[in-house]
Amino acid sequence: MTTGHGQHPSSVVTLKSAHDFDATIARIKTVLDGAGAVVFADVDQREAAELAGLDLRRTRLILFGNPKAGTPIMAANPHSALELPLRLVVWEDDTGHTHVDYRDVAQTLGPLYAIAPELLVPLQRIAGMLQSTVQ
């Protein structure tokens, strides 16, 4: 885990990637596809900033999910759809290192939306999957 790049909620996990920015994104997309997840959106936030005449470090927001895992959660509590699909952010720091941020759903969907732990099991696999992807 990495610290020192700004405050964030305890539910946000930051992983430092051993790969460059583009390779990290490619690896994540390959792993998500292999796990049966759908990438719903890939938002280049740096590009959006540039269109507004602003500077931003390389930053990409990826929205992803697997309807087989997410639908039962949304069926249990429709408000949980605010947290789904899942998202992660790939960003590059000032020294050129790439990081991946994602939200630990056990800390959000469980306690905040009273989702039964067994429904969260498929989503909790994401943490290990991302960790192995960025190593």
PDB file of C-alpha atoms in Angstrom:
ATOM      1  CA  MET A   1       0.000   0.000   0.000  1.00  0.00           C
ATOM      2  CA  THR A   2       1.029   3.551  -0.634  1.00  0.00           C
ATOM      3  CA  THR A   3       0.417   6.666   1.414  1.00  0.00           C
ATOM      4  CA  GLY A   4       1.369  10.308   1.101  1.00  0.00           C
ATOM      5  CA  HIS A   5      -0.652  11.138  -2.000  1.00  0.00           C
ATOM      6  CA  GLY A   6      -3.621  12.677  -0.244  1.00  0.00           C
ATOM      7  CA  GLN A   7      -6.226  11.662   2.250  1.00  0.00           C
ATOM      8  CA  HIS A   8      -8.774   9.012   1.365  1.00  0.00           C
ATOM      9  CA  PRO A   9     -11.372   6.869   3.157  1.00  0.00           C
ATOM     10  CA  SER A  10     -10.144   3.725   4.884  1.00  0.00           C
ATOM     11  CA  SER A  11     -12.227   1.696   2.413  1.00  0.00           C
ATOM     12  CA  VAL A  12      -9.952   2.813  -0.447  1.00  0.00           C
ATOM     13  CA  VAL A  13      -6.995   0.524  -1.062  1.00  0.00           C
ATOM     14  CA  THR A  14      -4.023   1.785  -3.081  1.00  0.00           C
ATOM     15  CA  LEU A  15      -1.684  -0.660  -4.776  1.00  0.00           C
ATOM     16  CA  LYS A  16       1.622   0.341  -6.363  1.00  0.00           C
ATOM     17  CA  SER A  17       2.066  -1.320  -9.725  1.00  0.00           C
ATOM     18  CA  ALA A  18       5.317  -2.913 -10.836  1.00  0.00           C
ATOM     19  CA  HIS A  19       4.322  -2.013 -14.398  1.00  0.00           C
ATOM     20  CA  ASP A  20       4.044   1.229 -16.320  1.00  0.00           C
ATOM     21  CA  PHE A  21       0.726   3.012 -16.723  1.00  0.00           C
ATOM     22  CA  ASP A  22      -0.341   1.508 -20.052  1.00  0.00           C
ATOM     23  CA  ALA A  23       0.790  -2.010 -19.148  1.00  0.00           C
ATOM     24  CA  THR A  24      -1.090  -1.807 -15.839  1.00  0.00           C
ATOM     25  CA  ILE A  25      -4.330  -0.901 -17.609  1.00  0.00           C
ATOM     26  CA  ALA A  26      -3.853  -3.632 -20.223  1.00  0.00           C
ATOM     27  CA  ARG A  27      -3.131  -6.237 -17.535  1.00  0.00           C
ATOM     28  CA  ILE A  28      -6.178  -5.200 -15.493  1.00  0.00           C
ATOM     29  CA  LYS A  29      -8.482  -5.384 -18.513  1.00  0.00           C
ATOM     30  CA  THR A  30      -7.127  -8.820 -19.455  1.00  0.00           C
ATOM     31  CA  VAL A  31      -7.634 -10.162 -15.930  1.00  0.00           C
ATOM     32  CA  LEU A  32     -11.134  -8.691 -15.673  1.00  0.00           C
ATOM     33  CA  ASP A  33     -12.093 -10.230 -19.000  1.00  0.00           C
ATOM     34  CA  GLY A  34     -10.693 -13.592 -17.929  1.00  0.00           C
ATOM     35  CA  ALA A  35     -12.769 -13.391 -14.727  1.00  0.00           C
ATOM     36  CA  GLY A  36     -15.976 -12.816 -16.696  1.00  0.00           C
ATOM     37  CA  ALA A  37     -16.241  -9.136 -15.800  1.00  0.00           C
ATOM     38  CA  VAL A  38     -17.450  -6.493 -18.220  1.00  0.00           C
ATOM     39  CA  VAL A  39     -15.614  -3.180 -18.574  1.00  0.00           C
ATOM     40  CA  PHE A  40     -18.534  -0.777 -18.855  1.00  0.00           C
ATOM     41  CA  ALA A  41     -16.428   2.379 -19.196  1.00  0.00           C
ATOM     42  CA  ASP A  42     -12.822   3.514 -19.368  1.00  0.00           C
ATOM     43  CA  VAL A  43     -12.719   7.237 -18.652  1.00  0.00           C
ATOM     44  CA  ASP A  44      -9.524   9.147 -19.401  1.00  0.00           C
ATOM     45  CA  GLN A  45      -9.771  11.861 -16.758  1.00  0.00           C
ATOM     46  CA  ARG A  46      -6.535  13.511 -17.852  1.00  0.00           C
ATOM     47  CA  GLU A  47      -7.936  13.933 -21.349  1.00  0.00           C
ATOM     48  CA  ALA A  48     -11.115  15.489 -19.932  1.00  0.00           C
ATOM     49  CA  ALA A  49      -9.004  17.907 -17.885  1.00  0.00           C
ATOM     50  CA  GLU A  50      -6.980  18.863 -20.959  1.00  0.00           C
ATOM     51  CA  LEU A  51     -10.196  19.593 -22.878  1.00  0.00           C
ATOM     52  CA  ALA A  52     -11.065  22.032 -20.091  1.00  0.00           C
ATOM     53  CA  GLY A  53      -7.611  23.627 -20.315  1.00  0.00           C
ATOM     54  CA  LEU A  54      -6.360  22.019 -17.088  1.00  0.00           C
ATOM     55  CA  ASP A  55      -3.466  19.734 -16.199  1.00  0.00           C
ATOM     56  CA  LEU A  56      -3.901  16.404 -14.445  1.00  0.00           C
ATOM     57  CA  ARG A  57      -1.585  13.445 -13.906  1.00  0.00           C
ATOM     58  CA  ARG A  58      -2.367  10.373 -16.029  1.00  0.00           C
ATOM     59  CA  THR A  59      -5.609   9.118 -14.491  1.00  0.00           C
ATOM     60  CA  ARG A  60      -8.092   6.559 -15.817  1.00  0.00           C
ATOM     61  CA  LEU A  61     -11.338   5.511 -14.146  1.00  0.00           C
ATOM     62  CA  ILE A  62     -12.504   2.020 -15.065  1.00  0.00           C
ATOM     63  CA  LEU A  63     -16.076   0.910 -14.325  1.00  0.00           C
ATOM     64  CA  PHE A  64     -16.472  -2.853 -14.335  1.00  0.00           C
ATOM     65  CA  GLY A  65     -18.584  -5.645 -13.003  1.00  0.00           C
ATOM     66  CA  ASN A  66     -20.135  -9.028 -13.455  1.00  0.00           C
ATOM     67  CA  PRO A  67     -23.944  -9.003 -13.533  1.00  0.00           C
ATOM     68  CA  LYS A  68     -23.987 -12.485 -12.012  1.00  0.00           C
ATOM     69  CA  ALA A  69     -22.280 -11.084  -8.907  1.00  0.00           C
ATOM     70  CA  GLY A  70     -23.826  -7.601  -8.797  1.00  0.00           C
ATOM     71  CA  THR A  71     -27.457  -8.341  -9.582  1.00  0.00           C
ATOM     72  CA  PRO A  72     -28.171 -10.316  -6.374  1.00  0.00           C
ATOM     73  CA  ILE A  73     -26.693  -7.424  -4.358  1.00  0.00           C
ATOM     74  CA  MET A  74     -28.883  -4.856  -6.099  1.00  0.00           C
ATOM     75  CA  ALA A  75     -31.901  -7.160  -5.714  1.00  0.00           C
ATOM     76  CA  ALA A  76     -31.217  -7.363  -1.957  1.00  0.00           C
ATOM     77  CA  ASN A  77     -30.969  -3.576  -1.617  1.00  0.00           C
ATOM     78  CA  PRO A  78     -31.703  -1.277  -4.571  1.00  0.00           C
ATOM     79  CA  HIS A  79     -29.703   1.558  -2.954  1.00  0.00           C
ATOM     80  CA  SER A  80     -26.543  -0.537  -3.348  1.00  0.00           C
ATOM     81  CA  ALA A  81     -26.682   0.215  -7.074  1.00  0.00           C
ATOM     82  CA  LEU A  82     -24.978   3.499  -6.170  1.00  0.00           C
ATOM     83  CA  GLU A  83     -21.838   1.418  -5.520  1.00  0.00           C
ATOM     84  CA  LEU A  84     -22.160  -0.784  -8.604  1.00  0.00           C
ATOM     85  CA  PRO A  85     -20.666  -1.312 -11.074  1.00  0.00           C
ATOM     86  CA  LEU A  86     -17.362  -1.483  -9.279  1.00  0.00           C
ATOM     87  CA  ARG A  87     -14.681   1.030 -10.166  1.00  0.00           C
ATOM     88  CA  LEU A  88     -10.990   1.456  -9.938  1.00  0.00           C
ATOM     89  CA  VAL A  89      -8.634   4.283 -10.749  1.00  0.00           C
ATOM     90  CA  VAL A  90      -5.221   3.888 -12.333  1.00  0.00           C
ATOM     91  CA  TRP A  91      -3.040   6.932 -11.772  1.00  0.00           C
ATOM     92  CA  GLU A  92       0.553   7.984 -12.155  1.00  0.00           C
ATOM     93  CA  ASP A  93       2.374   9.871  -9.410  1.00  0.00           C
ATOM     94  CA  ASP A  94       4.890  12.698  -9.826  1.00  0.00           C
ATOM     95  CA  THR A  95       7.794  10.248 -10.021  1.00  0.00           C
ATOM     96  CA  GLY A  96       6.223   8.159 -12.805  1.00  0.00           C
ATOM     97  CA  HIS A  97       5.055   5.256 -10.627  1.00  0.00           C
ATOM     98  CA  THR A  98       1.647   3.781 -11.383  1.00  0.00           C
ATOM     99  CA  HIS A  99      -0.941   3.117  -8.687  1.00  0.00           C
ATOM    100  CA  VAL A 100      -4.332   1.415  -8.626  1.00  0.00           C
ATOM    101  CA  ASP A 101      -7.055   2.531  -6.209  1.00  0.00           C
ATOM    102  CA  TYR A 102     -10.174   0.500  -5.520  1.00  0.00           C
ATOM    103  CA  ARG A 103     -12.818   0.415  -2.811  1.00  0.00           C
ATOM    104  CA  ASP A 104     -13.005  -2.542  -0.433  1.00  0.00           C
ATOM    105  CA  VAL A 105     -16.643  -3.591  -0.829  1.00  0.00           C
ATOM    106  CA  ALA A 106     -16.589  -5.423   2.505  1.00  0.00           C
ATOM    107  CA  GLN A 107     -16.314  -1.982   4.138  1.00  0.00           C
ATOM    108  CA  THR A 108     -19.017  -0.350   2.041  1.00  0.00           C
ATOM    109  CA  LEU A 109     -21.675  -2.713   0.728  1.00  0.00           C
ATOM    110  CA  GLY A 110     -21.782  -4.814   3.898  1.00  0.00           C
ATOM    111  CA  PRO A 111     -22.040  -2.215   6.649  1.00  0.00           C
ATOM    112  CA  LEU A 112     -23.539   0.690   4.694  1.00  0.00           C
ATOM    113  CA  TYR A 113     -26.171  -1.276   2.775  1.00  0.00           C
ATOM    114  CA  ALA A 114     -26.642  -4.320   5.054  1.00  0.00           C
ATOM    115  CA  ILE A 115     -25.720  -6.755   2.280  1.00  0.00           C
ATOM    116  CA  ALA A 116     -25.345 -10.329   3.506  1.00  0.00           C
ATOM    117  CA  PRO A 117     -21.685 -11.421   3.594  1.00  0.00           C
ATOM    118  CA  GLU A 118     -22.288 -14.412   1.315  1.00  0.00           C
ATOM    119  CA  LEU A 119     -23.435 -12.062  -1.475  1.00  0.00           C
ATOM    120  CA  LEU A 120     -20.158 -10.155  -1.212  1.00  0.00           C
ATOM    121  CA  VAL A 121     -17.882 -13.182  -1.624  1.00  0.00           C
ATOM    122  CA  PRO A 122     -17.572 -12.914  -5.440  1.00  0.00           C
ATOM    123  CA  LEU A 123     -16.736  -9.200  -5.193  1.00  0.00           C
ATOM    124  CA  GLN A 124     -14.160  -9.737  -2.466  1.00  0.00           C
ATOM    125  CA  ARG A 125     -12.082 -11.778  -4.902  1.00  0.00           C
ATOM    126  CA  ILE A 126     -11.270  -8.549  -6.736  1.00  0.00           C
ATOM    127  CA  ALA A 127      -8.695  -7.517  -4.121  1.00  0.00           C
ATOM    128  CA  GLY A 128      -6.491 -10.561  -4.630  1.00  0.00           C
ATOM    129  CA  MET A 129      -6.967 -10.440  -8.362  1.00  0.00           C
ATOM    130  CA  LEU A 130      -5.792  -6.809  -8.547  1.00  0.00           C
ATOM    131  CA  GLN A 131      -2.900  -7.450  -6.192  1.00  0.00           C
ATOM    132  CA  SER A 132      -1.556 -10.265  -8.363  1.00  0.00           C
ATOM    133  CA  THR A 133      -2.137  -8.223 -11.528  1.00  0.00           C
ATOM    134  CA  VAL A 134       0.012  -5.285 -10.458  1.00  0.00           C
ATOM    135  CA  GLN A 135       2.901  -7.363  -9.060  1.00  0.00           C
TER     136      GLN A 135
END
